[in-house]
CSV table of C-alpha atoms in Angstrom, one decimal:
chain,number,residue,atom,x,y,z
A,148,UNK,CA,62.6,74.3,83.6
A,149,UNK,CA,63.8,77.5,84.1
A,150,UNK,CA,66.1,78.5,87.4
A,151,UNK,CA,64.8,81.5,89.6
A,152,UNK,CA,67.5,83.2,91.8
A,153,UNK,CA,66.4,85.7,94.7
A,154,UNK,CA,69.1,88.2,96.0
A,155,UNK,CA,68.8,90.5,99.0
A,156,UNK,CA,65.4,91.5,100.7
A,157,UNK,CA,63.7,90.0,97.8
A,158,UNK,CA,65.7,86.1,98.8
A,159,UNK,CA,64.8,87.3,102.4
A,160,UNK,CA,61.2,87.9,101.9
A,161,UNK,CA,60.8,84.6,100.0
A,162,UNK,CA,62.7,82.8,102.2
A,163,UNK,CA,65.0,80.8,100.1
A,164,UNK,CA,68.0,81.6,97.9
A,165,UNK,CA,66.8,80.0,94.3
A,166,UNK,CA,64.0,77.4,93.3
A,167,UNK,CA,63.4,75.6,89.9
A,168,UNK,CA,60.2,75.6,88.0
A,169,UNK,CA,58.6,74.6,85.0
A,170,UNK,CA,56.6,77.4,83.6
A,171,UNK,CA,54.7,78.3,80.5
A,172,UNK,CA,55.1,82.5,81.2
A,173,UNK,CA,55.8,84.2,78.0
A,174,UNK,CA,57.4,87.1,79.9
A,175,UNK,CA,59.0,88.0,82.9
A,176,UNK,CA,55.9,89.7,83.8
A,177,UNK,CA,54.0,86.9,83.4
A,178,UNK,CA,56.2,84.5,85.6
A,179,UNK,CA,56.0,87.4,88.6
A,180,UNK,CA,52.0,87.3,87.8
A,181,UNK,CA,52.3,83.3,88.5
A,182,UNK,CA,54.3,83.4,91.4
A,183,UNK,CA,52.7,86.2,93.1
A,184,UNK,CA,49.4,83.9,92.8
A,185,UNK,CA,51.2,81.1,94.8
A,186,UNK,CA,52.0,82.5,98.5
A,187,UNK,CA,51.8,85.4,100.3
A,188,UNK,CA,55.6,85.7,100.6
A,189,UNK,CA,55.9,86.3,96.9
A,190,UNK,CA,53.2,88.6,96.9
A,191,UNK,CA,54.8,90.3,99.2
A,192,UNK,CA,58.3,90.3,97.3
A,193,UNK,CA,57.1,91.7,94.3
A,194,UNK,CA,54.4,93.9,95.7
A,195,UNK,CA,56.1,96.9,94.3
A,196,UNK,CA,58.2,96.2,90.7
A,197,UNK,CA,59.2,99.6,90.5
A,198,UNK,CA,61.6,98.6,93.6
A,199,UNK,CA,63.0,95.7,91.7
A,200,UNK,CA,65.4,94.5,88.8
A,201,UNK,CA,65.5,91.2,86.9
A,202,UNK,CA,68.1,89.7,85.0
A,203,UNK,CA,67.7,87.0,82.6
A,204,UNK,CA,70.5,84.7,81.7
A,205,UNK,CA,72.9,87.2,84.2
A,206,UNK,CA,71.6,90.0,81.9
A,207,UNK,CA,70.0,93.1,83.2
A,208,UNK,CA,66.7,93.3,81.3
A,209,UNK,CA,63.2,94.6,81.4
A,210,UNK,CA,60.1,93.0,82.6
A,211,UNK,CA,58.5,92.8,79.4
A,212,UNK,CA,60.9,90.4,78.3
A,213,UNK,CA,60.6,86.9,76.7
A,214,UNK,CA,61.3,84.1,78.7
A,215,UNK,CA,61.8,81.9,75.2
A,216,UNK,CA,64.6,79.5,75.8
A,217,UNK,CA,65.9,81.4,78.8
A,218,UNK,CA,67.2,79.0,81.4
A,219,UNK,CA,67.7,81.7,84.5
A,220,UNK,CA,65.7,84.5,85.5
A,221,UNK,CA,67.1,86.6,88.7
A,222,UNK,CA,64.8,89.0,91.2
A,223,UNK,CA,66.8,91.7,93.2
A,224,UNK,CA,66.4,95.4,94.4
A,225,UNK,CA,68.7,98.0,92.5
A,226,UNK,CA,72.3,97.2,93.4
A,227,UNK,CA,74.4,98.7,96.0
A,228,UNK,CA,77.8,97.9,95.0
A,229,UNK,CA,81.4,100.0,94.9
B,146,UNK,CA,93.6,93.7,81.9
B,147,UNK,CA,91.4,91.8,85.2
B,148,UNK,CA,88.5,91.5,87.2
B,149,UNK,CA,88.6,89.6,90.3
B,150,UNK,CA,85.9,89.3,92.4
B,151,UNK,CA,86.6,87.5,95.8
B,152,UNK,CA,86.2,86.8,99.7
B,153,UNK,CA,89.6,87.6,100.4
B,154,UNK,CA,91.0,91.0,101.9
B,155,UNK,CA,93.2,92.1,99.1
B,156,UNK,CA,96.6,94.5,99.3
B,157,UNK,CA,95.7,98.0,98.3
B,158,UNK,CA,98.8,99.3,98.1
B,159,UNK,CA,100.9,96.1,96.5
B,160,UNK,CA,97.9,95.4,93.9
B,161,UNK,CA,98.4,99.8,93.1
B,162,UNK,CA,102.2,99.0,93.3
B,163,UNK,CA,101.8,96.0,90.8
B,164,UNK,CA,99.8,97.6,88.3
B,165,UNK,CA,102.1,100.6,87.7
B,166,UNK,CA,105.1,99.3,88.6
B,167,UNK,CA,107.3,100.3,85.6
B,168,UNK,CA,104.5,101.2,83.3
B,169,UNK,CA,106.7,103.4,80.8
B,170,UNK,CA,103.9,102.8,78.6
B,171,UNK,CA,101.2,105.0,80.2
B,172,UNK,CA,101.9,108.1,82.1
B,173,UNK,CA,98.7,108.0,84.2
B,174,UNK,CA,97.2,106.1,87.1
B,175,UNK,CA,94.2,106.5,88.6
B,176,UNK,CA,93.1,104.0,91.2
B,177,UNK,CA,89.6,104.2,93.7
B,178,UNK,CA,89.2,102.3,96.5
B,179,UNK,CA,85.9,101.9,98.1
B,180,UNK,CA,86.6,101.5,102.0
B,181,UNK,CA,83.6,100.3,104.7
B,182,UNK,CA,82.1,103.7,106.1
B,183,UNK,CA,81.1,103.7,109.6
B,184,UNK,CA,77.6,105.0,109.7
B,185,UNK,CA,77.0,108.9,111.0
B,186,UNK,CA,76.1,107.9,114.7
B,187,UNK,CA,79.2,105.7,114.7
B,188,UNK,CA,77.5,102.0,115.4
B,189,UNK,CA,78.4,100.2,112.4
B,190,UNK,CA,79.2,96.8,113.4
B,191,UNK,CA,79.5,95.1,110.4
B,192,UNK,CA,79.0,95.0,106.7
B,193,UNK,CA,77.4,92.1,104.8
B,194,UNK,CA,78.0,92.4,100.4
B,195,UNK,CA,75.9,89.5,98.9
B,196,UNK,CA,76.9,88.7,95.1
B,197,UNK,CA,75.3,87.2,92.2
B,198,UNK,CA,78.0,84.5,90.9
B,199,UNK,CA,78.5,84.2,87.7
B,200,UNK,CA,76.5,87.4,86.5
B,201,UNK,CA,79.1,89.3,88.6
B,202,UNK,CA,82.1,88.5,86.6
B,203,UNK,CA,79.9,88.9,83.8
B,204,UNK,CA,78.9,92.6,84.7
B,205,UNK,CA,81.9,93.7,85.7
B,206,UNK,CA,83.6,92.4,82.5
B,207,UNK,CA,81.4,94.4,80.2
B,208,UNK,CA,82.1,96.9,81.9
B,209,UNK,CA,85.7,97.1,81.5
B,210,UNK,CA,85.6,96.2,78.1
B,211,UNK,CA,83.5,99.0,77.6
B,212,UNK,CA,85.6,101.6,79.4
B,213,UNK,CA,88.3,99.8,76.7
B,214,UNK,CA,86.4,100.8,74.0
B,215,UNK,CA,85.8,104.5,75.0
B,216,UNK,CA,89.4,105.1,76.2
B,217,UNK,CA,93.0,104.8,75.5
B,218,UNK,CA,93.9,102.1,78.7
B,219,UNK,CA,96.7,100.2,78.8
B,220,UNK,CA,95.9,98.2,81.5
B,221,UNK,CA,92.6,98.3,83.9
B,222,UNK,CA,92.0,96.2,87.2
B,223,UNK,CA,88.9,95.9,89.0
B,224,UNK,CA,88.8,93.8,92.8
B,225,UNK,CA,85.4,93.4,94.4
B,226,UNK,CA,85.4,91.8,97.7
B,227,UNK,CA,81.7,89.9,99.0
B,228,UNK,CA,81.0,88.9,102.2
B,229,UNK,CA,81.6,90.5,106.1
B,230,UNK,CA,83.7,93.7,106.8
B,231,UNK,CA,84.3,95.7,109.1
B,232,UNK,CA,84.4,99.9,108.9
B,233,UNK,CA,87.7,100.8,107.3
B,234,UNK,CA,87.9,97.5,105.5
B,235,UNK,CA,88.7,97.9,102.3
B,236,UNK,CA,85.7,96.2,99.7
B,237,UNK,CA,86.7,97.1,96.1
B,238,UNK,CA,89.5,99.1,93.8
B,239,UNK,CA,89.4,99.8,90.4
B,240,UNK,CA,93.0,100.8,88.8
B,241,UNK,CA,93.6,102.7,85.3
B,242,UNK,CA,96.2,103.3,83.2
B,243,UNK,CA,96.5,105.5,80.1
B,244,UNK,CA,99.3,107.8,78.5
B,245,UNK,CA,96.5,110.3,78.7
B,246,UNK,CA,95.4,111.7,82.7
B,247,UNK,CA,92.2,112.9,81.3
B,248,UNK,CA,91.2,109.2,79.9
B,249,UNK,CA,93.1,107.7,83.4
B,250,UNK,CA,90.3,109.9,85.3
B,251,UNK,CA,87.4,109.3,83.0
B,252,UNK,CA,87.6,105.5,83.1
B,253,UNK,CA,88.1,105.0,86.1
B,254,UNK,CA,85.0,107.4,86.9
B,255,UNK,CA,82.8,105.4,84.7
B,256,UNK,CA,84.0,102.2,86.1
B,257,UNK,CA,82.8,103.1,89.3
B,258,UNK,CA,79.4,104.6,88.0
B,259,UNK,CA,78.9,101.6,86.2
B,260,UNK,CA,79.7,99.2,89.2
B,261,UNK,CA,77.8,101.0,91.9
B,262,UNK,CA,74.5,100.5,90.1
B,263,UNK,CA,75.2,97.9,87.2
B,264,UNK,CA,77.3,95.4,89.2
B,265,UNK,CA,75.0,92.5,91.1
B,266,UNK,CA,76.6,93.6,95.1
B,267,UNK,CA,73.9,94.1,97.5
B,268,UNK,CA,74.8,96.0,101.4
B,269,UNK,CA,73.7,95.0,104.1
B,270,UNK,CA,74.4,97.0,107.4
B,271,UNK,CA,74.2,95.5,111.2
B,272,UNK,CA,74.2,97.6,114.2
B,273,UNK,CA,73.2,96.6,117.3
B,274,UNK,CA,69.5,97.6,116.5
B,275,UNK,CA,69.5,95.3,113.6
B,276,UNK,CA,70.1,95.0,110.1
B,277,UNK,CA,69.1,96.7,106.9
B,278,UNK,CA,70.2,96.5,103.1
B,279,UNK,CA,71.9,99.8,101.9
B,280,UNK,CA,68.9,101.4,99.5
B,281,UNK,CA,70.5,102.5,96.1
B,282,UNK,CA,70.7,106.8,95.6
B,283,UNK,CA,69.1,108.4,93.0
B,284,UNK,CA,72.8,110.1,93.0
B,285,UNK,CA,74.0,107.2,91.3
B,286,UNK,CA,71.5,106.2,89.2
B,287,UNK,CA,71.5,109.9,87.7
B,288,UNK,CA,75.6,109.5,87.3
B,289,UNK,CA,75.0,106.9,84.9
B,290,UNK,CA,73.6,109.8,82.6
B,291,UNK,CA,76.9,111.3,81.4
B,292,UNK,CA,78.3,108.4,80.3
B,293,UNK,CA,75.1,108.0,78.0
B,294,UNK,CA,76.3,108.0,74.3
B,295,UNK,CA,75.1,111.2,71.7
C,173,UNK,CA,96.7,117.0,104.9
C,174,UNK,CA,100.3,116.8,103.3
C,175,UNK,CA,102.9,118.2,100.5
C,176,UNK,CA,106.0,116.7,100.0
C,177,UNK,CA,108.4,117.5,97.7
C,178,UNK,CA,111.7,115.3,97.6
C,179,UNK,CA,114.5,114.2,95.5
C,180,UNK,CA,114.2,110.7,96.5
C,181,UNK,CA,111.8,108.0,95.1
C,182,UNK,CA,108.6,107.6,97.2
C,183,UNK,CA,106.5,103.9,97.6
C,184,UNK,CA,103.5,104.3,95.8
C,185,UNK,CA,101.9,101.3,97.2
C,186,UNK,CA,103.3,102.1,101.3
C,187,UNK,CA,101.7,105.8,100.4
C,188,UNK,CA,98.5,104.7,99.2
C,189,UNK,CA,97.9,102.4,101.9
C,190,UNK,CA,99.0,104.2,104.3
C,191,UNK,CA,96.8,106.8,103.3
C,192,UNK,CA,93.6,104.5,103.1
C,193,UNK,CA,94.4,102.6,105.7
C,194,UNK,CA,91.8,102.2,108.2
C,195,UNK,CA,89.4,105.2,107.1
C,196,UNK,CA,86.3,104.5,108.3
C,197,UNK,CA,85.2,108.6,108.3
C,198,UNK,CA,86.2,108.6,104.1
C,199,UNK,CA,84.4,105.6,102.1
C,200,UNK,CA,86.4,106.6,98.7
C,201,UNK,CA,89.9,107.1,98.1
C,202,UNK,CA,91.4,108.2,94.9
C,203,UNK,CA,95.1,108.2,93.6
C,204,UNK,CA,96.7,109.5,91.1
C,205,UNK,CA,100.3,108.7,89.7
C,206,UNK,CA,102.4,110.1,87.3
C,207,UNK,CA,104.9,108.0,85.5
C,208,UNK,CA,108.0,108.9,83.6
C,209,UNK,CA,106.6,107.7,80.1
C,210,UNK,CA,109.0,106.4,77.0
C,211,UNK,CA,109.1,108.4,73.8
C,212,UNK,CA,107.2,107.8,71.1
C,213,UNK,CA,110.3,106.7,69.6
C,214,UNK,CA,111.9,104.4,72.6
C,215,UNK,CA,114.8,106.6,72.8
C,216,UNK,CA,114.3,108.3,76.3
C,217,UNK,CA,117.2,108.1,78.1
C,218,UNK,CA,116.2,110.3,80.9
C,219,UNK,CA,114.6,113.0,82.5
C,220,UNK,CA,115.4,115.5,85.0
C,221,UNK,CA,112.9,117.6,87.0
C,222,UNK,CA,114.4,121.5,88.0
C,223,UNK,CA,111.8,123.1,90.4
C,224,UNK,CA,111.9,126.4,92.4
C,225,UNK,CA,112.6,125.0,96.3
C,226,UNK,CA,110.0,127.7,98.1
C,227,UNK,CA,107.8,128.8,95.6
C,228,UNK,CA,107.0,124.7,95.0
C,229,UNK,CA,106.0,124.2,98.4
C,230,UNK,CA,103.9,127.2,98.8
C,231,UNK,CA,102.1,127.0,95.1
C,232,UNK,CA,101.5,122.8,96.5
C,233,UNK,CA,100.0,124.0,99.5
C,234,UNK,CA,97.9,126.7,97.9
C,235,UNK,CA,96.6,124.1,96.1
C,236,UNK,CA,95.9,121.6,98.2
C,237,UNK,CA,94.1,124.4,101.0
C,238,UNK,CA,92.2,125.5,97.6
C,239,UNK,CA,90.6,121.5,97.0
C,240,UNK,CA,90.1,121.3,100.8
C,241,UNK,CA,87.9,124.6,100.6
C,242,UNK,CA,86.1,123.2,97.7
C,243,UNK,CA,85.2,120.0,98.9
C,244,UNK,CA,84.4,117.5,101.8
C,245,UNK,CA,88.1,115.8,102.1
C,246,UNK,CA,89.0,114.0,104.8
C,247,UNK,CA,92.7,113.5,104.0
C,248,UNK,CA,94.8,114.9,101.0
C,249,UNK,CA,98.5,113.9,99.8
C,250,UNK,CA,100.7,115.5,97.8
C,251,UNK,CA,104.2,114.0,96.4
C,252,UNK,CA,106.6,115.3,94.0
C,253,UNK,CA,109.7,114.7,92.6
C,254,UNK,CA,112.9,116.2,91.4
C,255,UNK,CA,115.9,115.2,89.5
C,256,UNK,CA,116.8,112.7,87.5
C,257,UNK,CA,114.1,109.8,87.1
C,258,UNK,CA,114.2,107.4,83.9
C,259,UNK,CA,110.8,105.7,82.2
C,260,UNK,CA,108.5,104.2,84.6
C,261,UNK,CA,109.9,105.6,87.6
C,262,UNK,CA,107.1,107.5,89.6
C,263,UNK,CA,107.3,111.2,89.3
C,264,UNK,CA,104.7,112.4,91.6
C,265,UNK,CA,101.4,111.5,93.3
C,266,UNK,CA,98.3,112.9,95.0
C,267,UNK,CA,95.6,111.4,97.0
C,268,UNK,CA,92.7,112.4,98.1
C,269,UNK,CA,90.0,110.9,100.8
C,270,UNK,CA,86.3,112.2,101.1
C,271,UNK,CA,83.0,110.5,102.2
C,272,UNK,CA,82.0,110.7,98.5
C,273,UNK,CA,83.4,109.2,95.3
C,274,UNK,CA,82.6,112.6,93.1
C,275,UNK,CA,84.1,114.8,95.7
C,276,UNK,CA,87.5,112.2,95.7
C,277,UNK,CA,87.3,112.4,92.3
C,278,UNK,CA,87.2,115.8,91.4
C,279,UNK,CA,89.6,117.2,93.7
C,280,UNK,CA,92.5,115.0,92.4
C,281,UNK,CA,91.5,116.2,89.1
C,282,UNK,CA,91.8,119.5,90.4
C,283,UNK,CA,94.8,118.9,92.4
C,284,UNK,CA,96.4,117.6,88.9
C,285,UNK,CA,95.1,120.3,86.7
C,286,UNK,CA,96.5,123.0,88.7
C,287,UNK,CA,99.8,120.8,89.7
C,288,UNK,CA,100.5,120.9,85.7
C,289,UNK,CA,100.4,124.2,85.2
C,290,UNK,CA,100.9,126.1,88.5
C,291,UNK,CA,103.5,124.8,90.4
C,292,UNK,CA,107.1,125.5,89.4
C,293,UNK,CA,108.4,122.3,87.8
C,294,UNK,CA,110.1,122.0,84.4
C,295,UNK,CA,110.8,118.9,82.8
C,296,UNK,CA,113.6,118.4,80.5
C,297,UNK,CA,113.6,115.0,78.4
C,298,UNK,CA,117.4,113.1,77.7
C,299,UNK,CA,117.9,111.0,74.2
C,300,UNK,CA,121.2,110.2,72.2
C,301,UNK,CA,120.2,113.0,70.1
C,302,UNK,CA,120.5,115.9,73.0
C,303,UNK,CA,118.2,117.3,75.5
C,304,UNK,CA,115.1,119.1,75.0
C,305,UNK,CA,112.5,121.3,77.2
C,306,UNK,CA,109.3,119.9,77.7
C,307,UNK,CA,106.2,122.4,76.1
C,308,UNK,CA,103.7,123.0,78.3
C,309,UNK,CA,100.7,122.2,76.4
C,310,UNK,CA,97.7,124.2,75.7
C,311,UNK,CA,95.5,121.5,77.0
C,312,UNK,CA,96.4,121.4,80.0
C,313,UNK,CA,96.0,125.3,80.6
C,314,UNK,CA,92.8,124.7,78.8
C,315,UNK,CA,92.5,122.1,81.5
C,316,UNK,CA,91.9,124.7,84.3
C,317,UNK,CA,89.3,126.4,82.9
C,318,UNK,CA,86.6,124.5,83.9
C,319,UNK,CA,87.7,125.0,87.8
C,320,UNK,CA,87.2,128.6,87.5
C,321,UNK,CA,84.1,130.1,90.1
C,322,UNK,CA,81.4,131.4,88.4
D,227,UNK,CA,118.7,144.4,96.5
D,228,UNK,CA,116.3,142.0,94.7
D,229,UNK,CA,117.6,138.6,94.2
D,230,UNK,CA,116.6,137.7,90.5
D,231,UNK,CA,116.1,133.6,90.0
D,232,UNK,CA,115.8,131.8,86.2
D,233,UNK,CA,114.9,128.4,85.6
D,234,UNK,CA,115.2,126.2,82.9
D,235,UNK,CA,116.2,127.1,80.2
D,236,UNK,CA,115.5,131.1,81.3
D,237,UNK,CA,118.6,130.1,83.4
D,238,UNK,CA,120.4,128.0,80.5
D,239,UNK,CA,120.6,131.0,78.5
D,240,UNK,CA,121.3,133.6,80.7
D,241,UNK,CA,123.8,131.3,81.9
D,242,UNK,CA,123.3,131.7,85.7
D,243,UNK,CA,120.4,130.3,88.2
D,244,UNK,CA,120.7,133.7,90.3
D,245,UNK,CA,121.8,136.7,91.3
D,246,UNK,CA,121.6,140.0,93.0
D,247,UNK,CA,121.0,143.2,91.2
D,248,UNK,CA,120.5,146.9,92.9
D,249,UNK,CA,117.6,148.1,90.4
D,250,UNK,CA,115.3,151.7,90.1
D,251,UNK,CA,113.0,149.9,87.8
D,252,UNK,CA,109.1,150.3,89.3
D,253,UNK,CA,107.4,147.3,87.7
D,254,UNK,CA,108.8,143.8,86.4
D,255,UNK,CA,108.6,145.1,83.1
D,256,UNK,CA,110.8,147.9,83.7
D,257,UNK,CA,113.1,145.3,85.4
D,258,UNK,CA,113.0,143.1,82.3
D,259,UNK,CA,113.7,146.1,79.7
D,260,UNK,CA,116.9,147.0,81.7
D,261,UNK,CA,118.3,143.4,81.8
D,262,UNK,CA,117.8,143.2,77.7
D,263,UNK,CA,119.7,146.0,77.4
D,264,UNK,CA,122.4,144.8,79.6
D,265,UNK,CA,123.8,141.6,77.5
D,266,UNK,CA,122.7,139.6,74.5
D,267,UNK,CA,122.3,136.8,76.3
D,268,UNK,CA,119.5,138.7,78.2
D,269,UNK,CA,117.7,140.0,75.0
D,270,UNK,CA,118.0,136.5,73.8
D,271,UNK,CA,116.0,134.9,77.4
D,272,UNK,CA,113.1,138.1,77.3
D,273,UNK,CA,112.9,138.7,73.7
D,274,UNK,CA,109.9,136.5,73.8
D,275,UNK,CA,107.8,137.6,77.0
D,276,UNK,CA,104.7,135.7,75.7
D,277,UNK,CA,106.8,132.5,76.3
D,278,UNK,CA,107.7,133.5,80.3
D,279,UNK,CA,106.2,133.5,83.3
D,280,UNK,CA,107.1,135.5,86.2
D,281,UNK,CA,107.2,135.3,89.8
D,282,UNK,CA,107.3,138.0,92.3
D,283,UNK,CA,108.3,137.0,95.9
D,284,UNK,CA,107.3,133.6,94.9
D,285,UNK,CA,103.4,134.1,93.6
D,286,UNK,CA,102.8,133.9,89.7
D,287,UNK,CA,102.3,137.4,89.0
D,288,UNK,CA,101.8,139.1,85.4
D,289,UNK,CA,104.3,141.3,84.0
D,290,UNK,CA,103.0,144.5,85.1
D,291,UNK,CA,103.5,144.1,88.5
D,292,UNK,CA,105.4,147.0,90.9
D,293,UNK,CA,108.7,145.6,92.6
D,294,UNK,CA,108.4,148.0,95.5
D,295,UNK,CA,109.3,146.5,98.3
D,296,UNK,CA,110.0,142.9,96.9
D,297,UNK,CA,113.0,140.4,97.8
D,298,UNK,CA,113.1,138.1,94.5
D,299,UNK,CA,111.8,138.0,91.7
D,300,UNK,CA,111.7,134.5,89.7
D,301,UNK,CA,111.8,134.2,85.2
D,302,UNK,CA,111.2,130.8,84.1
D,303,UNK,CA,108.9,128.9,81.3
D,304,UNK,CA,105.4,127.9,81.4
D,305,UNK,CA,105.7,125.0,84.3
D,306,UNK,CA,105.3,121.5,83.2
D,307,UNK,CA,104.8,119.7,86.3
D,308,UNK,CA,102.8,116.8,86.9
């Protein structure tokens, strides 16, 4: 099981904060491949990856990376703090 | 050496007071304090910063520890406040202290390059004609560049 | 806009927020502080500033109208000290207030850089031993190279 | 009548902070040569000029400078404010 988190327009877009799931993705890019192919609303949120970050285990990190043993995997646009 | 990242208002001027209050150690202090901007046609009416607990603390602690690493600080302090504000509400600081101004500066420069596009905070502005989430500057992202190592 | 130059101490932290307080034209604010620092040695008894009551005000000024023609401030502070002050009392401070961080930041820099070496303050350090005249340094002259117009 | 000022230890080893001195000399140099040749203690303050600064009517000026028609003119150290 791993713990998806959704922050900003991205949480907006799919309409809720943070969901579990159990997953066989080897990579990040894999999982948004699987949950694009579930709804619309996640189609929509990751329509354009160039607009997003993911962070995996509160880690910045690319979408190539493995989800091996990872237990949290966080979608966001590029931050806007300071 | 702290990071606090909280709801709360916090006191500019007692936390500035508090950190170099007495500091005979290090002759330089350099604080920044990011304060809520009213938009250019004046019709901000709020300002909502969403957060990422957990990975937040985590960010902003690397990040410290890195400007640590790079330069001679005594002491460092860096307050990020999430949720509403108003314009001229204060939303973060970041504090340095070194016996060196140069490294005072530079640290706290690269604190706040590192924070503006490192740290998990997401804006979100309301006016009366709605609401949208602050987009990130290519400004900022290209600030990151001087800090990179040779 | 404001240059002060006094005998007595100044509140660092009623300045700052005083200064920030409020802004809503000027989303960064940066401060800087200098400290009377110890010795390498711990022996500092004490220091006393001498200045040149005139020129001070009118080389502050110059360089505070200078940073406001260089850059987008909003606000811009300047505080400094003469007498006697012993470590970690606060010897001066600037502040500066500008819709954007780099502009805040530099101008303080700038305010600093030319503060150090262009406006008539001399420095002379107290131990048990006797009293010496602070050297300028060749870094800090160095320092205000990199302000010069192309 | 030009008031002459010295700070720090300029003044220290002159002895005085100030004073007022009715003077034909054309530049700050000529100024400086006639109040070495005046007193030791003034050959000891300006026997370095490399290690003073000067101001004329209270701008940082170089050593070369006229005096004519200036009120006071200022010897001290390289400043170490800050």
């Amino acid at each position: 099981m791993i713990e998806i988190l959704y922050f900003a327009w991205v949480r907006e877009r799919i309409g809720l904060p943070k969901e579990r799931l159990e997953t066989s993705a080897a990579t990040v890019a894999d999982l948004v491949e699987e949950l694009k192919a579930r709804e619309e609303r996640y189609a929509a949120a990751f329509a354009d990856l160039t607009a997003l970050r993911v962070a995996v285990d509160q880690e910045l990190t690319e979408f190539d990376a493995p989800l091996d043993g990872v237990r949290e995997v966080a979608f966001f646009p590029p931050m806007t703090g300071g | 050496m702290a990071v606090r990242v909280q709801h709360e208002p916090f006191d500019f001027g007692a936390e500035a007071n508090a950190f170099a209050a007495g500091r005979s150690d290090a002759g330089a202090v350099v604080t920044f304090t990011g304060i809520v901007r009213d938009l250019a046609r004046g019709d901000l009416d709020r300002m909502e910063i969403e957060h990422y607990p957990g990975m937040t603390e985590r960010a902003l602690g690397g990040i410290e520890a890195e400007a640590r690493a790079r330069w001679d600080l005594r002491d460092c302090l860096i307050i990020h406040r999430f949720g509403t504000m108003v314009p001229g509400d204060m939303i973060m600081m970041v504090a340095t202290a070194s016996p060196h101004r140069a490294d005072a500066f530079q640290a706290a420069e690269f604190l706040m390059d590192y924070l503006k596009s490192r740290a998990p905070f997401w804006k979100k502005e309301y006016t009366r004609d709605g609401a949208l989430w602050v987009d990130s500057k290519d400004a900022d992202e290209a600030a990151l560049g001087r800090w990179a190592k040779g």
